[in-house]
Coordinates of C-alpha atoms and ligand atoms in Angstrom, one line a residue:
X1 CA 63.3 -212.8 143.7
X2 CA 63.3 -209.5 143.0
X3 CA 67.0 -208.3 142.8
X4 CA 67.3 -211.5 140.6
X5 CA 64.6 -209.9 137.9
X6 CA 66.6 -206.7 138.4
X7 CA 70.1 -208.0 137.5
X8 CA 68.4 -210.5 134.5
X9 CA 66.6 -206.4 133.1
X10 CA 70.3 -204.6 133.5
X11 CA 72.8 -206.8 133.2
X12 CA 70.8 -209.7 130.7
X13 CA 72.3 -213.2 131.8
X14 CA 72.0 -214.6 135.1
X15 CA 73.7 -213.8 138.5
X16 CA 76.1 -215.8 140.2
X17 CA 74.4 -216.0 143.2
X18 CA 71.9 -214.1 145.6
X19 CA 72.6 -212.6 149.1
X20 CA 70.6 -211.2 151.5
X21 CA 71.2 -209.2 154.9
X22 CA 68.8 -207.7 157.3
X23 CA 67.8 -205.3 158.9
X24 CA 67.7 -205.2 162.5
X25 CA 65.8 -203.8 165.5
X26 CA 67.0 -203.3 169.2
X27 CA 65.2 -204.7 172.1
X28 CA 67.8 -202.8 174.2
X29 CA 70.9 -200.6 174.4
X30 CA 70.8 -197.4 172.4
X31 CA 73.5 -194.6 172.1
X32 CA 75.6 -197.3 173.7
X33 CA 77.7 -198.7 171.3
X34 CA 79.9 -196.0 170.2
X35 CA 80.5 -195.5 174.7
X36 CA 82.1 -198.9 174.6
X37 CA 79.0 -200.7 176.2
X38 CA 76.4 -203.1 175.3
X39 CA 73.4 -203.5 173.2
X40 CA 70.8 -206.5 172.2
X41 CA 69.8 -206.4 168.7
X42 CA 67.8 -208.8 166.7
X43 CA 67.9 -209.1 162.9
X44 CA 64.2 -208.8 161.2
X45 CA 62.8 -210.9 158.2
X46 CA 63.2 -207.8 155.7
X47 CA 66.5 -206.8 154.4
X48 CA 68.3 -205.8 151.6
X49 CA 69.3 -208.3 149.1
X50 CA 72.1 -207.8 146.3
X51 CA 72.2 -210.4 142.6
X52 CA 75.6 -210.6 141.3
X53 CA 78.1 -211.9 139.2
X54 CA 81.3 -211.3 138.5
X55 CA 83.0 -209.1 135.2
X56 CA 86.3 -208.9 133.9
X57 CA 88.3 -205.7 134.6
X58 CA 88.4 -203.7 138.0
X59 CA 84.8 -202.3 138.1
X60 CA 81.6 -202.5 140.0
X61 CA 78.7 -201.9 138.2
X62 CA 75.9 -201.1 140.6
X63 CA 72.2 -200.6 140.0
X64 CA 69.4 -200.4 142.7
X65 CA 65.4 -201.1 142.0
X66 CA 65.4 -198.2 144.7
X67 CA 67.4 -196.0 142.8
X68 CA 66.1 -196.5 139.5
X69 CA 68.5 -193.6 138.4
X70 CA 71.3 -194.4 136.1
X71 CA 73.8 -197.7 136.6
X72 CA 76.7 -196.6 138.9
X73 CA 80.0 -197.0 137.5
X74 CA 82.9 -197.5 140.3
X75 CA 86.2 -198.0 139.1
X76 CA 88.3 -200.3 142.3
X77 CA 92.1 -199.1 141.1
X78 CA 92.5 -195.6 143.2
X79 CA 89.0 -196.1 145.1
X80 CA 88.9 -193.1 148.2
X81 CA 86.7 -191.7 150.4
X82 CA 84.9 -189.0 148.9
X83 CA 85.2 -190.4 144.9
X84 CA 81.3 -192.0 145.2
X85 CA 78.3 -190.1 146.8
X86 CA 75.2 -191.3 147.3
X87 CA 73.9 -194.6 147.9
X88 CA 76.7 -196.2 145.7
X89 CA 79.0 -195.1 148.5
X90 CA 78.1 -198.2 150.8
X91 CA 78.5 -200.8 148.4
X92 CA 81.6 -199.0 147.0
X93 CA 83.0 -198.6 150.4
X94 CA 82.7 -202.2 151.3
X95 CA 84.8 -203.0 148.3
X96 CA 87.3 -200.1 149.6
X97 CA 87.4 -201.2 152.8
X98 CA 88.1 -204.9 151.9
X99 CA 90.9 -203.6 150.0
X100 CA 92.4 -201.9 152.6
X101 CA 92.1 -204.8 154.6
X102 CA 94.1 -206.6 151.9
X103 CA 91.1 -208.6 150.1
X104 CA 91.7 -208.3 146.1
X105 CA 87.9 -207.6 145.3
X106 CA 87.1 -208.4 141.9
X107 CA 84.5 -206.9 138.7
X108 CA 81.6 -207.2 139.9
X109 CA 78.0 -206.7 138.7
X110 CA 75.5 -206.0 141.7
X111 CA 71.5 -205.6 141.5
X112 CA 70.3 -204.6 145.0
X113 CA 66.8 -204.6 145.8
X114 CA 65.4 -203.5 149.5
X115 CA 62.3 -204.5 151.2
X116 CA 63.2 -202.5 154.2
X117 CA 61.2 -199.7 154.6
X118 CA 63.6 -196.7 153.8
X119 CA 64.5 -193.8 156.3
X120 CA 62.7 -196.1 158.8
X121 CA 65.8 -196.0 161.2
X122 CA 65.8 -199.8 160.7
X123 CA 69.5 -200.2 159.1
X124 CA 68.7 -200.2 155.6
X125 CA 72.8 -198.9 155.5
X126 CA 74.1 -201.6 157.3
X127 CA 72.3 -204.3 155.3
X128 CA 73.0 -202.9 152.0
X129 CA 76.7 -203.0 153.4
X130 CA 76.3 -206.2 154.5
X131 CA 75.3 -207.6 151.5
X132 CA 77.5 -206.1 149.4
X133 CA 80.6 -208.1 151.7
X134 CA 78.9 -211.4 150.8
X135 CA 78.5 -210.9 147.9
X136 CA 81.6 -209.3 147.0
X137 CA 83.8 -212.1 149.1
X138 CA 82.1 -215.3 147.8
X139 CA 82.1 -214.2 144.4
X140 CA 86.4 -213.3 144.6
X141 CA 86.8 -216.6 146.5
X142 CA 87.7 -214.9 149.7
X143 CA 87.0 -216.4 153.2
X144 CA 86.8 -213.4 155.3
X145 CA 85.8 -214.6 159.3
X146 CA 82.6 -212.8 160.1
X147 CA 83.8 -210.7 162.8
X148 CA 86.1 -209.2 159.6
X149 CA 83.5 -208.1 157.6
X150 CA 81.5 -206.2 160.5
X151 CA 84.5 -204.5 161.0
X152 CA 85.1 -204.2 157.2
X153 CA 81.6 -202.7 156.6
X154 CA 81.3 -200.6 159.4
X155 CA 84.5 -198.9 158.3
X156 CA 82.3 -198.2 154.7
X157 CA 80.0 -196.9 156.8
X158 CA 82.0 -194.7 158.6
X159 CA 85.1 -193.9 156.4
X160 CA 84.0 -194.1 152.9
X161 CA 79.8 -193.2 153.2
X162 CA 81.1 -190.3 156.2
X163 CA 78.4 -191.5 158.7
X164 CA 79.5 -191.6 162.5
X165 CA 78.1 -194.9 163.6
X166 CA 78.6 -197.2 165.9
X167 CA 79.2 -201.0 165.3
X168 CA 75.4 -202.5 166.4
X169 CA 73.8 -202.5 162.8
X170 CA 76.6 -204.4 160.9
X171 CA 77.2 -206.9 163.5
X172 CA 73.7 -207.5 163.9
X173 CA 73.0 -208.1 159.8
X174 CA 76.0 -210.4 160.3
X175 CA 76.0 -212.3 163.6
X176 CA 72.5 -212.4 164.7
X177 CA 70.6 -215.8 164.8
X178 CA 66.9 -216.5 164.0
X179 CA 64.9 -216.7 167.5
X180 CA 67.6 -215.0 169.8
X181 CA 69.0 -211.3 170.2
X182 CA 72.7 -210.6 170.0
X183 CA 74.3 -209.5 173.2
X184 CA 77.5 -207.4 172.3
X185 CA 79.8 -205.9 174.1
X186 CA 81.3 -203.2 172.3
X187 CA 84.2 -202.7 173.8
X188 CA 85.7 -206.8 173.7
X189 CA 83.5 -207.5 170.9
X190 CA 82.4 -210.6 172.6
X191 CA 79.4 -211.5 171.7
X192 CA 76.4 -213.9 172.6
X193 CA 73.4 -215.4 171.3
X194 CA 70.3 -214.9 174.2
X195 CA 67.2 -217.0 173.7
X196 CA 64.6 -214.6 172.4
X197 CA 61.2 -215.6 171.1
X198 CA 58.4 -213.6 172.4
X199 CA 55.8 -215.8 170.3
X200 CA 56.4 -219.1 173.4
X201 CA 55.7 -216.6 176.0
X202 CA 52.6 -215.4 174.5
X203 CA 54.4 -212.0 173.3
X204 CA 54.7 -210.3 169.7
X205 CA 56.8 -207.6 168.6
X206 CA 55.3 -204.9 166.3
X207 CA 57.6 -202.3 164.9
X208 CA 55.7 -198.9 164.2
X209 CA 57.7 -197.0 161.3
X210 CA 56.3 -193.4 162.5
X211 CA 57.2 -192.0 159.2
X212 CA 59.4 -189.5 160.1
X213 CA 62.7 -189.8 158.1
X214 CA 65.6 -190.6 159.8
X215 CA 68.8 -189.1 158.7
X216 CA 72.3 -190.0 160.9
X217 CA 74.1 -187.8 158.7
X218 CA 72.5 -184.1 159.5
X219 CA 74.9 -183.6 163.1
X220 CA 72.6 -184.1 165.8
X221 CA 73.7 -188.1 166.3
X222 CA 77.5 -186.4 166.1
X223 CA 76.8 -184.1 168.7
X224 CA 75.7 -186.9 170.7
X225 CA 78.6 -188.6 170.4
X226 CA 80.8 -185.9 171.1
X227 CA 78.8 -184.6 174.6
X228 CA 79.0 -188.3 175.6
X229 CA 82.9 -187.9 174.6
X230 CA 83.7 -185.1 177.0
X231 CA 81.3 -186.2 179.8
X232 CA 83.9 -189.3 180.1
X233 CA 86.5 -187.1 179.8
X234 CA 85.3 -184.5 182.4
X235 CA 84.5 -188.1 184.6
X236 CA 88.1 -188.8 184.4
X237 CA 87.0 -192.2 182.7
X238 CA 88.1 -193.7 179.0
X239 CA 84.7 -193.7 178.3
X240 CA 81.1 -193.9 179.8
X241 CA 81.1 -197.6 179.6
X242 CA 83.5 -197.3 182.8
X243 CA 80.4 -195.4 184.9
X244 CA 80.4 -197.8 187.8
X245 CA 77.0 -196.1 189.7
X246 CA 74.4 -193.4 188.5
X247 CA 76.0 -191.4 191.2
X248 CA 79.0 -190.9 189.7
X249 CA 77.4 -188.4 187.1
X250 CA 76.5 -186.2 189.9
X251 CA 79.6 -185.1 189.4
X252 CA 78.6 -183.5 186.2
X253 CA 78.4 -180.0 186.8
X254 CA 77.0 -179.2 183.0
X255 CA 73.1 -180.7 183.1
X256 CA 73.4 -181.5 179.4
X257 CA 76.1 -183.8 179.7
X258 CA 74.8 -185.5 183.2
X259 CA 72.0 -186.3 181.5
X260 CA 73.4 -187.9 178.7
X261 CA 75.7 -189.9 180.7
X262 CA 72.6 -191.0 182.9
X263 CA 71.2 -192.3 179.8
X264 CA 73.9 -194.5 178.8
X265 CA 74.7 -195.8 182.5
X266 CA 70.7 -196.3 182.9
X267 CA 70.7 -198.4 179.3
X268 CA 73.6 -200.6 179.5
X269 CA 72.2 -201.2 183.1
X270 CA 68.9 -202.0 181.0
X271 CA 70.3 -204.5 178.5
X272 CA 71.7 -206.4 181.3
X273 CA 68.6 -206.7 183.0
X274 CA 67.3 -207.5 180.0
X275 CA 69.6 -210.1 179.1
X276 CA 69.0 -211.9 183.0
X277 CA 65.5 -211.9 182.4
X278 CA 65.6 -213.8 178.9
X279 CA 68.1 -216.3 180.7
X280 CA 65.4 -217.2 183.2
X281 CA 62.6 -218.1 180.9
X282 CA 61.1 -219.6 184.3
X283 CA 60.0 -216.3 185.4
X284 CA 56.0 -215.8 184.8
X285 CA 56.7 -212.1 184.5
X286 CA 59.5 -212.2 181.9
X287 CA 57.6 -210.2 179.3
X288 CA 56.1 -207.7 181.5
X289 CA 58.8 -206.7 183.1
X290 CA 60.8 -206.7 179.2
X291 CA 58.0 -203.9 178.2
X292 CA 58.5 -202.2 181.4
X293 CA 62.3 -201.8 180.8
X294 CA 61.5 -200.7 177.1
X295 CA 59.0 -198.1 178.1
X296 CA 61.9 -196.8 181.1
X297 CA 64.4 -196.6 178.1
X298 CA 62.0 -194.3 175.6
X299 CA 61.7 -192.4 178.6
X300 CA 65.1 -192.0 179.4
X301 CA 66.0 -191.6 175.3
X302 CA 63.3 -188.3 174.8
X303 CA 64.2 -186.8 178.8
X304 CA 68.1 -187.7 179.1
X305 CA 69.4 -188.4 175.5
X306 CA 66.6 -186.3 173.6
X307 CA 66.7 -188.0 170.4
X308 CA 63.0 -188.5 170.4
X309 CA 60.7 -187.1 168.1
X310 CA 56.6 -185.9 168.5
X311 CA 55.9 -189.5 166.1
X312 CA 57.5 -191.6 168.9
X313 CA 56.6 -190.2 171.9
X314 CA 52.8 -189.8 170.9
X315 CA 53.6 -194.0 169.1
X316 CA 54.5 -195.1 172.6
X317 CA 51.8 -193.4 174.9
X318 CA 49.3 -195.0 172.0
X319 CA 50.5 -198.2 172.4
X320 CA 50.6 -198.2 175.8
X321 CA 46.7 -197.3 175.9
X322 CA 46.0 -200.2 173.4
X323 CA 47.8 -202.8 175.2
X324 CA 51.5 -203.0 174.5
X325 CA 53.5 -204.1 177.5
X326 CA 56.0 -201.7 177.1
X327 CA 57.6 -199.5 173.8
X328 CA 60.3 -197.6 172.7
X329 CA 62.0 -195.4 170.0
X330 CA 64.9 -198.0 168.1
X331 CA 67.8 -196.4 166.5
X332 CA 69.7 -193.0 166.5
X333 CA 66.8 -191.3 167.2
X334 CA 64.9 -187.8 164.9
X335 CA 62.8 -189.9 163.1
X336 CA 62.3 -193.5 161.9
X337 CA 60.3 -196.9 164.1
X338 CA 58.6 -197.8 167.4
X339 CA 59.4 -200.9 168.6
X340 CA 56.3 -202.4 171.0
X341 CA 55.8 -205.5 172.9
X342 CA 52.4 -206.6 172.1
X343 CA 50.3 -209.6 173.1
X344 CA 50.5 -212.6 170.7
X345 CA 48.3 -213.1 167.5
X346 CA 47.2 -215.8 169.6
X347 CA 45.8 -213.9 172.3
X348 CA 44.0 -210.3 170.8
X349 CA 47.1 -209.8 168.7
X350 CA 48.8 -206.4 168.0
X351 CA 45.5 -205.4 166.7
X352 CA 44.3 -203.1 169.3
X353 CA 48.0 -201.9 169.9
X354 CA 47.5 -200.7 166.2
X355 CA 44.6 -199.3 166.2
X356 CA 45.6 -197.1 169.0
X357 CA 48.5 -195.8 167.4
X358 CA 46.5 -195.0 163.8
X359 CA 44.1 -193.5 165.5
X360 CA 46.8 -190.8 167.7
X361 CA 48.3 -189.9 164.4
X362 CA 44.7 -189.5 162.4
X363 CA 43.7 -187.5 165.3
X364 CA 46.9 -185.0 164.8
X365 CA 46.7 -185.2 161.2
X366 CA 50.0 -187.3 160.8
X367 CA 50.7 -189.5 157.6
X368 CA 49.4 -193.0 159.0
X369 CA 52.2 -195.3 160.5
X370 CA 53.1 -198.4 158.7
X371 CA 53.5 -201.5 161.0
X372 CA 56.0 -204.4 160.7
X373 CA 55.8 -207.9 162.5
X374 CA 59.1 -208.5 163.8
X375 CA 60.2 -211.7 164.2
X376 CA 64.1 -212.3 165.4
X377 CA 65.6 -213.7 162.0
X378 CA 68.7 -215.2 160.5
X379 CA 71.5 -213.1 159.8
X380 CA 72.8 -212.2 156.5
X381 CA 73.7 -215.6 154.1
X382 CA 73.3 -216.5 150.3
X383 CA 69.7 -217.2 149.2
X384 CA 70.5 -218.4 145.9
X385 CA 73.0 -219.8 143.4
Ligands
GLA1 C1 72.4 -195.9 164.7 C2 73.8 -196.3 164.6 C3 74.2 -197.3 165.7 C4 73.8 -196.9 167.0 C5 72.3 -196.4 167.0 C6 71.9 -195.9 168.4 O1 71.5 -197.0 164.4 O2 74.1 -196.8 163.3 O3 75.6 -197.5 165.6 O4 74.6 -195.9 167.6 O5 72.1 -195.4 166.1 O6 71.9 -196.9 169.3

């Protein structure tokens, strides 16, 4: 365990314990959460993973195998947004935000190592957030409900780190469950667990990390936000969640914003149809018709929502070619993964599916994609100690 062998080099001694939280991929729903609506993602194997133990005196001392810069120093009397920059501003805003929510966090010593891809769009944020609240909680004794600490990290996220986000990465690194998606509805915060394992139906799921850097910070997933902001408020609706029928963006006199509102009334639509089709395992078509929503939704993200970018569009049209049943951009979009439905290893396997899409970027002189099996995992829980 790496982050172990980290904290043992920095800290000498042993940690307390070891947690770990995922990263996550969507099967469905994107630019949907922060319009109140819903989205189905599913944690993956990989994750970030934080060693700690606790110290005397109000202090986290941070170190990251990722950052092998200096050992961060964060001081927990008269924490505020905008003190710690950087990556330390996650962990440090999860101890911030507990605070606020009336949790006495105490010392602490975290090692965090990451075998998340980074900049791969595949919530390498969220999990180092998410790991962090574990850690931080079980080692001050404090029994915070789940639901809490999504709330608790995504307000790091947002308030303390300054990044816009909705609230589908933390719940997913904290309430998803190992061979289903997470259907949440983001304006109740209900949530359920849907049946998802692609492997019984003869399916894989290959996530294609286009290499692009993904960045949420640099305005363009703002923008987004606000354009889908005033095309509820031009709708005379509380937000797009409330769009009833795609007709009703007719209405829309700006094409800009009736597109982007036809993207999240088409996607929310999607994850439903999604979510029916995974209930009904019956269905001999389940899968096919899966990557035929997927490919509808890259579509509708690079035409309606433009967030694509030339590594995704030119990922999916690959995969298509080789085989895939259908595959999408996941995330915010400008950079980061792929996510394809591919046949199972025991059929031809992702192989061809991968070939294809090496081949489209050799062929435009790209920096070769990286590919990731995804598997629908556990979420976020002590591994150690
Ligand atoms: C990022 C954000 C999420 C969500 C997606 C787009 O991953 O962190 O909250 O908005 O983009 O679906």
């Amino acid at each position: 365990m790496k982050a172990a062998s980290l904290f043992r080099a920095r800290f000498g001694g042993e940690p307390d314990g070891v947690w770990l939280a995922p990263g996550r991929a969507n099967l469905m729903g994107e630019h949907t959460d922060y319009n109140d609506g819903f989205v189905l993602p599913f944690a993956l194997g990989q994750g970030v993973t934080a060693a700690a133990a606790g110290q005397t005196g109000r202090r986290l001392t941070l170190c990251s195998r990722q950052e092998p810069g200096d050992v961060v120093e964060v001081g927990l009397d008269g924490l505020a947004p905008g003190l710690v920059t950087g990556w330390a501003a996650y962990p440090a805003g999860v101890a911030w935000a507990l605070e606020a929510a009336g949790h006495r966090v105490p010392g602490a010593c975290l090692a965090i190592d990451s075998d998340l891809p980074a900049g791969a769009g595949l919530s390498s944020s969220a999990a180092l957030e998410c790991a962090t609240a574990l850690a931080l909680t079980s080692l001050g004794g404090l029994d915070v409900p789940r639901a809490e600490l999504v709330t608790i990290a995504r307000r790091a996220e947002n308030e303390f780190a300054g990044v816009p986000t909705g609230i589908m990465d933390q719940s997913a690194s904290l309430l998803c469950r190992a061979g289903h998606a997470l259907l949440l509805d983001c304006r109740s915060l209900e949530t359920s667990q849907v049946p998802f394992d692609p492997a019984v139906a003869g399916a894989g799921l290959l996530l294609i990390n286009t290499r692009a850097r993904h960045e949420l910070a640099d305005g363009e997933y703002g923008r987004r936000r606000a354009e889908c902001e005033e095309a509820a408020r031009r709708l005379g609706i509380p937000s797009l969640r409330d769009l009833t029928n795609l007709a009703d963006t007719d209405s829309l006199t700006d094409p800009v914003l009736r597109r982007r509102a036809r993207h999240v009334f088409s996607d929310n639509q999607r994850v439903l149809e999604v979510v029916a089709l995974l209930r009904d395992p019956g269905r001999p078509d389940t899968y096919r018709e899966i990557g035929r929503l997927l490919t509808q939704a890259h579509v509708s993200l690079r035409d309606d929502f433009e967030v694509s970018w030339p590594e995704a569009d030119a990922a999916v049209e690959a995969a298509l070619a080789g085989g895939a049943a259908g595959a999408r951009m996941i995330g915010g979009g400008f950079g980061g993964s792929v996510l394809a439905l591919v046949p199972a290893a025991s059929d031809q396997g992702s192989g061809p599916v991968r070939d294809a899409v090496t081949g489209a970027f050799a062929r435009r002189g790209w920096t070769a994609p990286e590919f990731l099996d995804a598997i629908p995992a556990d979420s976020a829980r002590q591994v150690s100690g």
